[in-house]
Coordinates of C-alpha atoms in Angstrom, one line a residue:
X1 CA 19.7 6.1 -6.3
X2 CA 21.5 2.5 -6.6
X3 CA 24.6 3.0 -8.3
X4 CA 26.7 -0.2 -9.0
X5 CA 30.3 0.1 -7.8
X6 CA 30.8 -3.3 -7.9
X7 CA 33.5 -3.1 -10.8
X8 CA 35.8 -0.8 -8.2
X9 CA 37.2 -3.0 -5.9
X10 CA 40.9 -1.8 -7.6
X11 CA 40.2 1.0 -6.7
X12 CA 42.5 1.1 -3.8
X13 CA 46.1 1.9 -2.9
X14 CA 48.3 -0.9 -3.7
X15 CA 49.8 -1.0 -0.2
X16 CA 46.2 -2.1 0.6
X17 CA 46.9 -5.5 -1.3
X18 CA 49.9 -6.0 -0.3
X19 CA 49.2 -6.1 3.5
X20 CA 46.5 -8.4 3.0
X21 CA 48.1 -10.8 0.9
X22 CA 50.7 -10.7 3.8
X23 CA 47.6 -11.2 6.0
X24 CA 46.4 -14.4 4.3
X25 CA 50.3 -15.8 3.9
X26 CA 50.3 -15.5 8.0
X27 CA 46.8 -16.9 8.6
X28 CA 45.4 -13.1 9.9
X29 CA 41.8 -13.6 9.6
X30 CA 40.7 -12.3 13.2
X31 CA 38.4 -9.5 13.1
X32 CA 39.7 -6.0 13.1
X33 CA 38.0 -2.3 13.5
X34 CA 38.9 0.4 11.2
X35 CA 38.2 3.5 12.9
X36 CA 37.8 6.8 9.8
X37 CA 38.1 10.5 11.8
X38 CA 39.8 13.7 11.4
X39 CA 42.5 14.9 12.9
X40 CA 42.7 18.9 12.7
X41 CA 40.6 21.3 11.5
X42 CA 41.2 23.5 8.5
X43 CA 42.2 27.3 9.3
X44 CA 38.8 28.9 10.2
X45 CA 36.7 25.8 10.7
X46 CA 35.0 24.1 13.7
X47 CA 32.8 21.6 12.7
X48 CA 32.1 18.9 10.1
X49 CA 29.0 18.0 8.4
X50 CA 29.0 13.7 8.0
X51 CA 28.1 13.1 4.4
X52 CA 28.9 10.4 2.0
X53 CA 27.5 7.0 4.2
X54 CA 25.3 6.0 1.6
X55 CA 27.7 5.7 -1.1
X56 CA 30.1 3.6 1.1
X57 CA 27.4 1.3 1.9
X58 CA 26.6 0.9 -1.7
X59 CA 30.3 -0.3 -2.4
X60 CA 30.5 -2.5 0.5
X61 CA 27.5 -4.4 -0.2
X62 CA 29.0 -5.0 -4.3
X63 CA 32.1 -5.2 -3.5
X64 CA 33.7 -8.0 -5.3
X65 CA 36.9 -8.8 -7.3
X66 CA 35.6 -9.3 -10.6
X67 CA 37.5 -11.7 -13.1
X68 CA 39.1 -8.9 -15.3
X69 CA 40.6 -7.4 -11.5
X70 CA 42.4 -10.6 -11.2
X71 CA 43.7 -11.2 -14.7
X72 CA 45.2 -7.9 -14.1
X73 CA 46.4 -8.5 -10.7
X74 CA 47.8 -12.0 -12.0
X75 CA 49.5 -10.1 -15.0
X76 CA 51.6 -7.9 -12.4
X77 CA 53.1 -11.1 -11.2
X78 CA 53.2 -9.8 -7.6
X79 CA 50.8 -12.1 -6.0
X80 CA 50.3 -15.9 -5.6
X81 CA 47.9 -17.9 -7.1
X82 CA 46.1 -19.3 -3.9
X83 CA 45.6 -15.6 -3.1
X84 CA 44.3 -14.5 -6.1
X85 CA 42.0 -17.4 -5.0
X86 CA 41.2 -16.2 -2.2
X87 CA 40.2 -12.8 -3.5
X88 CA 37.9 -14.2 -6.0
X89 CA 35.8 -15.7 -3.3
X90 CA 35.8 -12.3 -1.3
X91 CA 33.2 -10.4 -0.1
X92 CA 32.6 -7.7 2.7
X93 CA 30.7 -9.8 5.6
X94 CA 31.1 -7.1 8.6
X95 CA 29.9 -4.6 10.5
X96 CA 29.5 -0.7 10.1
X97 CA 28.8 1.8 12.9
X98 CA 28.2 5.4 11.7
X99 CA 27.3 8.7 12.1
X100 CA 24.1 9.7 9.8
X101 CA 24.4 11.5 7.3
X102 CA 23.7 15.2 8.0
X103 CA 24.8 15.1 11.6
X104 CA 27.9 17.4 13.0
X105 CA 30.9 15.9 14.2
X106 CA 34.0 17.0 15.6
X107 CA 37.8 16.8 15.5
X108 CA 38.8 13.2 16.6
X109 CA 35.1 11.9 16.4
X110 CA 34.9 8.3 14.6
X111 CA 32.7 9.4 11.7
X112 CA 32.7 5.6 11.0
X113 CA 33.8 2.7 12.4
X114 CA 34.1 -0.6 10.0
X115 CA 35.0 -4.1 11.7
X116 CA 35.1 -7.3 9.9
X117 CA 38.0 -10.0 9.0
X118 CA 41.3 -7.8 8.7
X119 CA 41.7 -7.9 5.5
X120 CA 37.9 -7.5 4.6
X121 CA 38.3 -4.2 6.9
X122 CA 42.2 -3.3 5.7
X123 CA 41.1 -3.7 1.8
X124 CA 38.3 -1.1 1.9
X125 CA 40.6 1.9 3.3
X126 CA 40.9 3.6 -0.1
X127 CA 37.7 3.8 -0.9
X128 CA 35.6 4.5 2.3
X129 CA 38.1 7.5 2.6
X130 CA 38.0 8.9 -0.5
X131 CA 34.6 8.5 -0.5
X132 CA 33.7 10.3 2.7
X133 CA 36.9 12.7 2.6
X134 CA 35.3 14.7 -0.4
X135 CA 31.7 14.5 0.9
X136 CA 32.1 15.6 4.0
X137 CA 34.5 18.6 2.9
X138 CA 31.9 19.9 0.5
X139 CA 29.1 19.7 3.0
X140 CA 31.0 21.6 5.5
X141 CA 32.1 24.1 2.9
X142 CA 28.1 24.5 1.9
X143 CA 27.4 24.9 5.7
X144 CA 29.0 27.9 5.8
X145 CA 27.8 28.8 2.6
X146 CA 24.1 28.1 4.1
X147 CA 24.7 30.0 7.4
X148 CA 26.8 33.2 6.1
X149 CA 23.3 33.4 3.8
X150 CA 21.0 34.1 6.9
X151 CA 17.5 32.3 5.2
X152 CA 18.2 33.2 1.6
X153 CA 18.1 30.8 -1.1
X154 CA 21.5 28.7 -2.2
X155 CA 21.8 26.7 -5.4
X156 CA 24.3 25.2 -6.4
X157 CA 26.4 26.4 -9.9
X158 CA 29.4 24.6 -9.3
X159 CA 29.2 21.6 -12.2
X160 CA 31.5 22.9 -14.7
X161 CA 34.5 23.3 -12.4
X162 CA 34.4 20.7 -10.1
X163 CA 37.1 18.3 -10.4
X164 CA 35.3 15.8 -12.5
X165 CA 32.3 14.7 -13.3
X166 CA 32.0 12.4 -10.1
X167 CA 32.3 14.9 -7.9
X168 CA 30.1 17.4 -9.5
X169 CA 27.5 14.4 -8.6
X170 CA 29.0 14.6 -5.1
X171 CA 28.8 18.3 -4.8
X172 CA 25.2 18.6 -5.4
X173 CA 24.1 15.6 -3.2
X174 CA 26.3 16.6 -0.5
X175 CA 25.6 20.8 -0.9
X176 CA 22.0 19.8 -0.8
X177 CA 22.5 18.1 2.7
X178 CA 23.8 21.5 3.6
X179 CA 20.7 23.3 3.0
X180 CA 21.4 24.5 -0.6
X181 CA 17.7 24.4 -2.3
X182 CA 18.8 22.6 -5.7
X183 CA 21.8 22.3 -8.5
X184 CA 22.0 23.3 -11.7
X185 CA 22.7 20.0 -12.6
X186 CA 20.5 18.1 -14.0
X187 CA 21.8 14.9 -13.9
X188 CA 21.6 15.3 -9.7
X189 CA 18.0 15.9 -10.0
X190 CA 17.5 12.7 -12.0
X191 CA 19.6 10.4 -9.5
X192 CA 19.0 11.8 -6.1
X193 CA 15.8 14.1 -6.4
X194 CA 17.8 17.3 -6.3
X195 CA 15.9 19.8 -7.7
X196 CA 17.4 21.4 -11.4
X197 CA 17.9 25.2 -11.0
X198 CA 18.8 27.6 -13.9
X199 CA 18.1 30.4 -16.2
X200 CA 20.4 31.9 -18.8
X201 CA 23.9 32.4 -20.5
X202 CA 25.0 35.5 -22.1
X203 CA 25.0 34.0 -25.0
X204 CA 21.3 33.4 -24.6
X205 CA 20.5 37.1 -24.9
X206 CA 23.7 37.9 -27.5
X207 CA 22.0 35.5 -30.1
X208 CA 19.2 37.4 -30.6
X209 CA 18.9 41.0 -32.1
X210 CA 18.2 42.6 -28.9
X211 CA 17.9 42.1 -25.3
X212 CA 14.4 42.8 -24.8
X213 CA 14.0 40.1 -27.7
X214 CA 15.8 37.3 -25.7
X215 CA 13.6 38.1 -22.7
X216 CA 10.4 38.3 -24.5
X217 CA 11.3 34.6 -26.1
X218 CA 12.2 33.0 -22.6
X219 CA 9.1 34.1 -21.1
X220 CA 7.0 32.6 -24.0
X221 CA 9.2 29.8 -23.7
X222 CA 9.2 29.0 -19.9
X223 CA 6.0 31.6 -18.6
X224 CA 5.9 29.5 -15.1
X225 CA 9.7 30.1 -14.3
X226 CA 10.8 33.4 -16.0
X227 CA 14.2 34.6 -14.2
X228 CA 15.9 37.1 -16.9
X229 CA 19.8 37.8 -16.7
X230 CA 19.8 41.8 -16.8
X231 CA 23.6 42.5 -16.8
X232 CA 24.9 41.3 -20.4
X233 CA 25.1 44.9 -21.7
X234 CA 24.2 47.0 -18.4
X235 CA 22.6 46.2 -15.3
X236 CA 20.1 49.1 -15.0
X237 CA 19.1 49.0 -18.5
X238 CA 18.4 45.3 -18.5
X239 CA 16.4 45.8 -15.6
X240 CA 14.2 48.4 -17.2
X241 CA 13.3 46.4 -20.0
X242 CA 13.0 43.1 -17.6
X243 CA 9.9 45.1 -16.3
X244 CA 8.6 46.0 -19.6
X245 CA 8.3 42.0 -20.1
X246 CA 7.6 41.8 -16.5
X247 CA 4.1 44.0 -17.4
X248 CA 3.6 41.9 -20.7
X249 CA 3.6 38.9 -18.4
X250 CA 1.0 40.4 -16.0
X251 CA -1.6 41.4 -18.4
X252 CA -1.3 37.3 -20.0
X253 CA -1.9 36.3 -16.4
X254 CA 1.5 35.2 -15.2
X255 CA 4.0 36.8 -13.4
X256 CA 8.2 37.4 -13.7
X257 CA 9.8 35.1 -11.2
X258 CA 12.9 37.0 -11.1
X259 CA 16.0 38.8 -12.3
X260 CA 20.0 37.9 -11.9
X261 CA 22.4 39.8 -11.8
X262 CA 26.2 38.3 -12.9
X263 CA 28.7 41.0 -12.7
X264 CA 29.5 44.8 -11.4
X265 CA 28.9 45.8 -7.8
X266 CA 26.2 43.9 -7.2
X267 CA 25.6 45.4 -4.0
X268 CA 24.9 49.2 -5.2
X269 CA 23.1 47.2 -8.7
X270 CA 21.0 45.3 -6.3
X271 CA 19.3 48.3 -4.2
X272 CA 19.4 50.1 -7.8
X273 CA 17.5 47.5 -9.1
X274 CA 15.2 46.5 -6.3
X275 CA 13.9 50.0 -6.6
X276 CA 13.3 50.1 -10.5
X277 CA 11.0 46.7 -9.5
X278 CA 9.3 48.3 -7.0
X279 CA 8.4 51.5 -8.7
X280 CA 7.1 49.1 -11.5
X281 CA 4.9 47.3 -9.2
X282 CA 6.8 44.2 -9.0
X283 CA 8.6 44.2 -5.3
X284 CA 7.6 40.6 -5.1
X285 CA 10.2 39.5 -8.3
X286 CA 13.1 37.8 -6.8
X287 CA 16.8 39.6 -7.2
X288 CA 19.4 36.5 -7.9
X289 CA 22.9 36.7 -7.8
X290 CA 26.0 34.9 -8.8
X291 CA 29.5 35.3 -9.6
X292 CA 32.6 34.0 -7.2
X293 CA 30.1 33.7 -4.5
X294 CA 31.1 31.7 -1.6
X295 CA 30.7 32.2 2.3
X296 CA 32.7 35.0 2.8
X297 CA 31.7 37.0 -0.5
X298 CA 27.9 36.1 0.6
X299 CA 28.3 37.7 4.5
X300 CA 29.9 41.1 2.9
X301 CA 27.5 41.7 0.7
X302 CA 24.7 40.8 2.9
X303 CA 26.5 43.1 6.0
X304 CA 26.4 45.9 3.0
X305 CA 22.9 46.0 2.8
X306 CA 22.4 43.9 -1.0
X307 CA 19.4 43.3 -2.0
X308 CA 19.7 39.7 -3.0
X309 CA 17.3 36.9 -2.0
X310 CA 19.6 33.7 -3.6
X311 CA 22.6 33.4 -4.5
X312 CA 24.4 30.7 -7.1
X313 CA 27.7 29.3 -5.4
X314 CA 29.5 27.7 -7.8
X315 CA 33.2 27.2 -8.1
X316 CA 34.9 27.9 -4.4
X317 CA 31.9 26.0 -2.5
X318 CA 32.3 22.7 -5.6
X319 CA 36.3 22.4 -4.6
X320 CA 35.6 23.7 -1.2
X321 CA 38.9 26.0 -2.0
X322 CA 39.8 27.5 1.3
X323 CA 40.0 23.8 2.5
X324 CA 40.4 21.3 -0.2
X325 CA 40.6 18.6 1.8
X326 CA 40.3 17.2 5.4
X327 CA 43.4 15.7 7.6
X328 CA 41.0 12.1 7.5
X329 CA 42.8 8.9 8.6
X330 CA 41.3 5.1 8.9
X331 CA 43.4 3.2 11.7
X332 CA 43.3 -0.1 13.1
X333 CA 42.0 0.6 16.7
X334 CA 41.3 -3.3 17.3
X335 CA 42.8 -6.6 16.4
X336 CA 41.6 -9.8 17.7
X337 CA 39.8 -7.9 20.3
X338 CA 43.2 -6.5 21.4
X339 CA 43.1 -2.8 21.8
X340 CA 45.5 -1.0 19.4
X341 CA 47.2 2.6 18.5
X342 CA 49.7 4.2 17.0
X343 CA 52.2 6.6 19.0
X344 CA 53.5 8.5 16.2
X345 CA 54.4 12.1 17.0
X346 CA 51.4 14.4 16.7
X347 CA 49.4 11.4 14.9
X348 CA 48.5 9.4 18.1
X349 CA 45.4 7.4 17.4
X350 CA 42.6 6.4 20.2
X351 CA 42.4 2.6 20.8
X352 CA 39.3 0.6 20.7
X353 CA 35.8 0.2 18.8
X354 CA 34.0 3.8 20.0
X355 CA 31.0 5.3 20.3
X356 CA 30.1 9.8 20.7
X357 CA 27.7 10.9 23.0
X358 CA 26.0 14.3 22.7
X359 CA 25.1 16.6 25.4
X360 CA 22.3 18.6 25.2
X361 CA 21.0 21.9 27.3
X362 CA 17.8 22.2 25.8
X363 CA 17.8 22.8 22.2
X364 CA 21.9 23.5 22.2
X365 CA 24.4 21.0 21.6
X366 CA 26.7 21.3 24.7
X367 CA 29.3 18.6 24.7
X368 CA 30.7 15.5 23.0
X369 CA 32.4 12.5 24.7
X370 CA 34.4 9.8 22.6
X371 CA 33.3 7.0 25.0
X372 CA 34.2 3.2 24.6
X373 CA 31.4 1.4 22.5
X374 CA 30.0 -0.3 25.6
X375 CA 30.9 2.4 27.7
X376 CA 27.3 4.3 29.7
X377 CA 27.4 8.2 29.3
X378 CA 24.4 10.2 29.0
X379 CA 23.5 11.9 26.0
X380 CA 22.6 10.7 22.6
X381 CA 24.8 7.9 21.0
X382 CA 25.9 9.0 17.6
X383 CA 27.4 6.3 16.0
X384 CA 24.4 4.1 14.7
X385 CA 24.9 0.1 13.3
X386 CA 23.8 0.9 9.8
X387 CA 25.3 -2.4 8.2
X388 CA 25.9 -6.1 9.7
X389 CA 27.6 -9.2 8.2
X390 CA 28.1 -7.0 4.8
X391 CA 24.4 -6.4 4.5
X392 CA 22.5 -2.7 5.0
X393 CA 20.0 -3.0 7.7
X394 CA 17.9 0.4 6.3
X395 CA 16.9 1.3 2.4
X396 CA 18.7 4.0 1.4
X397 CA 17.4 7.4 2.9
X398 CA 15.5 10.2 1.0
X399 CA 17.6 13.0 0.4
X400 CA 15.3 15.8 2.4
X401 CA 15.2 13.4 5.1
X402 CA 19.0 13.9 5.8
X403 CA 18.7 17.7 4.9
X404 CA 16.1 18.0 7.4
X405 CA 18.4 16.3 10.2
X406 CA 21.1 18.8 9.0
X407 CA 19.2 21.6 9.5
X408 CA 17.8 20.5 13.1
X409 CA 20.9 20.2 14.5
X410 CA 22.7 22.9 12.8
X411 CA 20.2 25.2 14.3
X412 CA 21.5 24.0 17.8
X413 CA 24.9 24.9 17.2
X414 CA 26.1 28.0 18.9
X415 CA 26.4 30.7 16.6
X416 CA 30.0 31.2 17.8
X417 CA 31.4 27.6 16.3
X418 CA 29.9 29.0 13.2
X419 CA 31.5 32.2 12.9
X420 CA 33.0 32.1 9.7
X421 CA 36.3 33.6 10.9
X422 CA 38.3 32.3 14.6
X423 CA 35.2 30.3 15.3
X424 CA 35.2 28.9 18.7
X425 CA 35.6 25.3 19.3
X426 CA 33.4 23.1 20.4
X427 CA 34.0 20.7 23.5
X428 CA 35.0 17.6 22.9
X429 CA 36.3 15.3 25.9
X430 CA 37.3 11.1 26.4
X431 CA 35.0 9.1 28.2
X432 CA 36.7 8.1 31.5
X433 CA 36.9 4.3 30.7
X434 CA 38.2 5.4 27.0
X435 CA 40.8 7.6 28.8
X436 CA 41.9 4.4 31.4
X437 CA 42.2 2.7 28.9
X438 CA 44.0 4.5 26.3
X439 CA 46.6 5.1 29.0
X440 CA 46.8 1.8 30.2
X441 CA 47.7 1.0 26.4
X442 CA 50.2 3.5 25.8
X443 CA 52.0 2.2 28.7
X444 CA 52.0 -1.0 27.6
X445 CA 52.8 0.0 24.1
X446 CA 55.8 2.5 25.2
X447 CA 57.5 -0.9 27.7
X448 CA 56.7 -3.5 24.9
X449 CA 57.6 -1.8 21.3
X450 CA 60.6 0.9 23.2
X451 CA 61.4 -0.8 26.5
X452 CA 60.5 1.6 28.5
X453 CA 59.1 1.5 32.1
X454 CA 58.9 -0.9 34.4

């Protein structure tokens, strides 16, 4: 879905102004490349999921400094006039290399790389990261979620404590990428096509004079898509009287979809009441789960033997809590076609405009080089030109498309850079012209900026 972000562009850190006005005082209009990436992974995590391209490319093609944006900016009193000027006129006329949507990527890997005038390029930073940042943090996190669940269904419940309503939008898109079947949130289903998932609150069934009551009602109400929540009073005798209605359903023609369970050990509840179904004649009613469930919670229960065939992940997959955030940095990597880094302790950045190649053996993903755009590896080139002079050069892509090209490649990954504890890492290596290169700049860098060397 088109969303218009053209009423963001101050939406950005105010360093981000300042530099270019600086920019346009000197006459620095060359073209520059922005290079996005991550530096570390979080404790327990080898790989990331690339998710939040299409919303970028949405604000680059709008972006704009509307007239209220400078009134504001002129209020301040920090800039001049002719600059204001010049930002009224501005728009984003470059060039966007990317990894799609869905894809892996690794540690170090340009997930993006935006060149264009310098201060075109510079004045984007805020938003491209935050925009990507959360994205791709939430799709990893529902990665896990997706593998820890082995096949079974994922939806996501995570809408009422996300942080915001913006990034409950995210979470759905981007959980969906990660193989999550639908959202509870309805609103996702209208703008992207994710499907709406839900059954019942407790306070469904406590509003009416008895359980059996509230379920009878719901599957008069919705007989194509009954899925009764059995544990408001107890587990076992919910589930009793979910096959009574279960029967009553049958003999109309239709047929319980399923029952959830919310609370207790739903482990020993789960075999308990897989059993009652099946003695009932209804082994094929699906058992549903939720309740703290993320990818950790999902792989104990599932090693104990539960009898659960979905589970809701709500809060801990929609603020990805183990790892709230990624170590993401956008640096200037060219200016003026002059190679560029930054030698700052444990921050070092790679110079140049980039592209990844990915190693195959087979079906398996076996290696990535960071290569020099121009440079010739064999493999598959990641990074894709998905936008030139400011303009998209492909609609925007169906949802299941990109889900689809997650869950290719995710299936090539070895199990072991999965693991959701000490996962191995994968391999990652510089292209040899990158790696000439980068030292040949350091060099130079080290004798120019600290006098060192020859």
């Amino acid at each position: 879905m088109q969303r218009d972000l053209s009423d963001l562009a101050l939406l950005t850190d105010l360093y981000e102004l300042t530099m270019a006005a600086s920019y346009h005082r000197h006459g620095m209009f060359a073209p520059a490349t922005f290079s996005l990436f991550i530096r570390e992974y979080a404790p327990h995590r080898s790989y990331f999921v690339s998710a939040g391209l299409e919303e970028v490319l949405q604000f680059l093609e709008s972006f704009r400094f509307r007239q209220d944006d400078l009134d504001h900016l002129e209020k301040t009193e920090r800039f001049t006039s002719d600059f204001l000027h010049y930002l009224s006129q501005l728009r984003f006329t470059g060039d966007v290399y990317a990894i799609p949507e869905g894809r892996l990527f690794f540690r170090d890997e340009p997930v993006l790389e935006v060149t264009g005038p310098i201060i075109e390029a510079q004045i984007v930073e805020s938003f491209v990261i935050n925009a990507i940042n959360l994205q791709v943090a939430i799709a990893s996190k529902a990665a896990r979620c997706f593998h820890a669940a082995g096949g079974r269904g994922l939806v996501d419940f995570s809408l009422r404590r996300t942080q915001g309503t913006d990034a409950a939008m995210k979470v759905a898109r981007a959980s969906f990428i990660a193989g999550f079947k639908g959202s509870s949130n309805v609103l996702a289903e209208k703008a992207y096509g994710v499907p709406a998932s839900g059954t019942m609150a407790h306070s469904f069934i406590t509003s009416f004079d008895e359980e059996i009551d509230a379920f009878r009602a719901f599957a008069e109400t919705f007989p194509k898509n009954t899925v009764l929540l059995v544990d408001t009073y107890d587990t076992i005798a919910g589930a009793h009287k979910a096959v009574i209605v279960g029967k009553e359903m049958q003999e109309r023609g239709e047929a319980l979809a399923g029952v959830r369970l919310d609370s207790g050990d739903m482990v020993e509840l789960s075999k308990q009441v897989r059993k009652i179904l099946r003695e009932a004649g209804l082994g094929s009613v699906s058992i549903f789960a939720s309740g703290g469930f993320d990818e950790f919670k999902i792989a104990r229960y599932i090693q104990a033997g539960c009898e659960i065939d979905a589970f809701g992940v709500g809060t801990k997959m929609g603020v990805s809590a183990d790892a709230p955030y990624n170590d993401m940095a956008y640096k200037l990597v060219q200016y003026d076609r002059r190679p560029v880094l930054k030698l700052s302790t444990g921050k070092q950045t790679l110079v140049s405009q980039k592209q990844v190649f990915r190693i195959s053996e087979g079906k398996r993903l076996a290696k990535d080089f960071i290569a020099l755009r121009d440079e010739e590896l064999p493999g598959e080139p990641l990074l894709r030109l998905v936008m030139q002079k400011g303009r998209r050069l492909q609609p925007e892509e169906p949802l299941r498309d990109i889900q689809e090209r997650f869950l290719g490649e995710f299936a090539c990954l070895d199990d072991d850079c999965k693991a959701l504890k000490n996962p191995a890492k994968y391999s990652v290596e510089l292209g040899p012209a990158l790696q000439r290169l980068q030292e040949v700049i350091i060099e130079e860098t080290r004798q120019k900026e600290l006098g060192e060397g020859s």
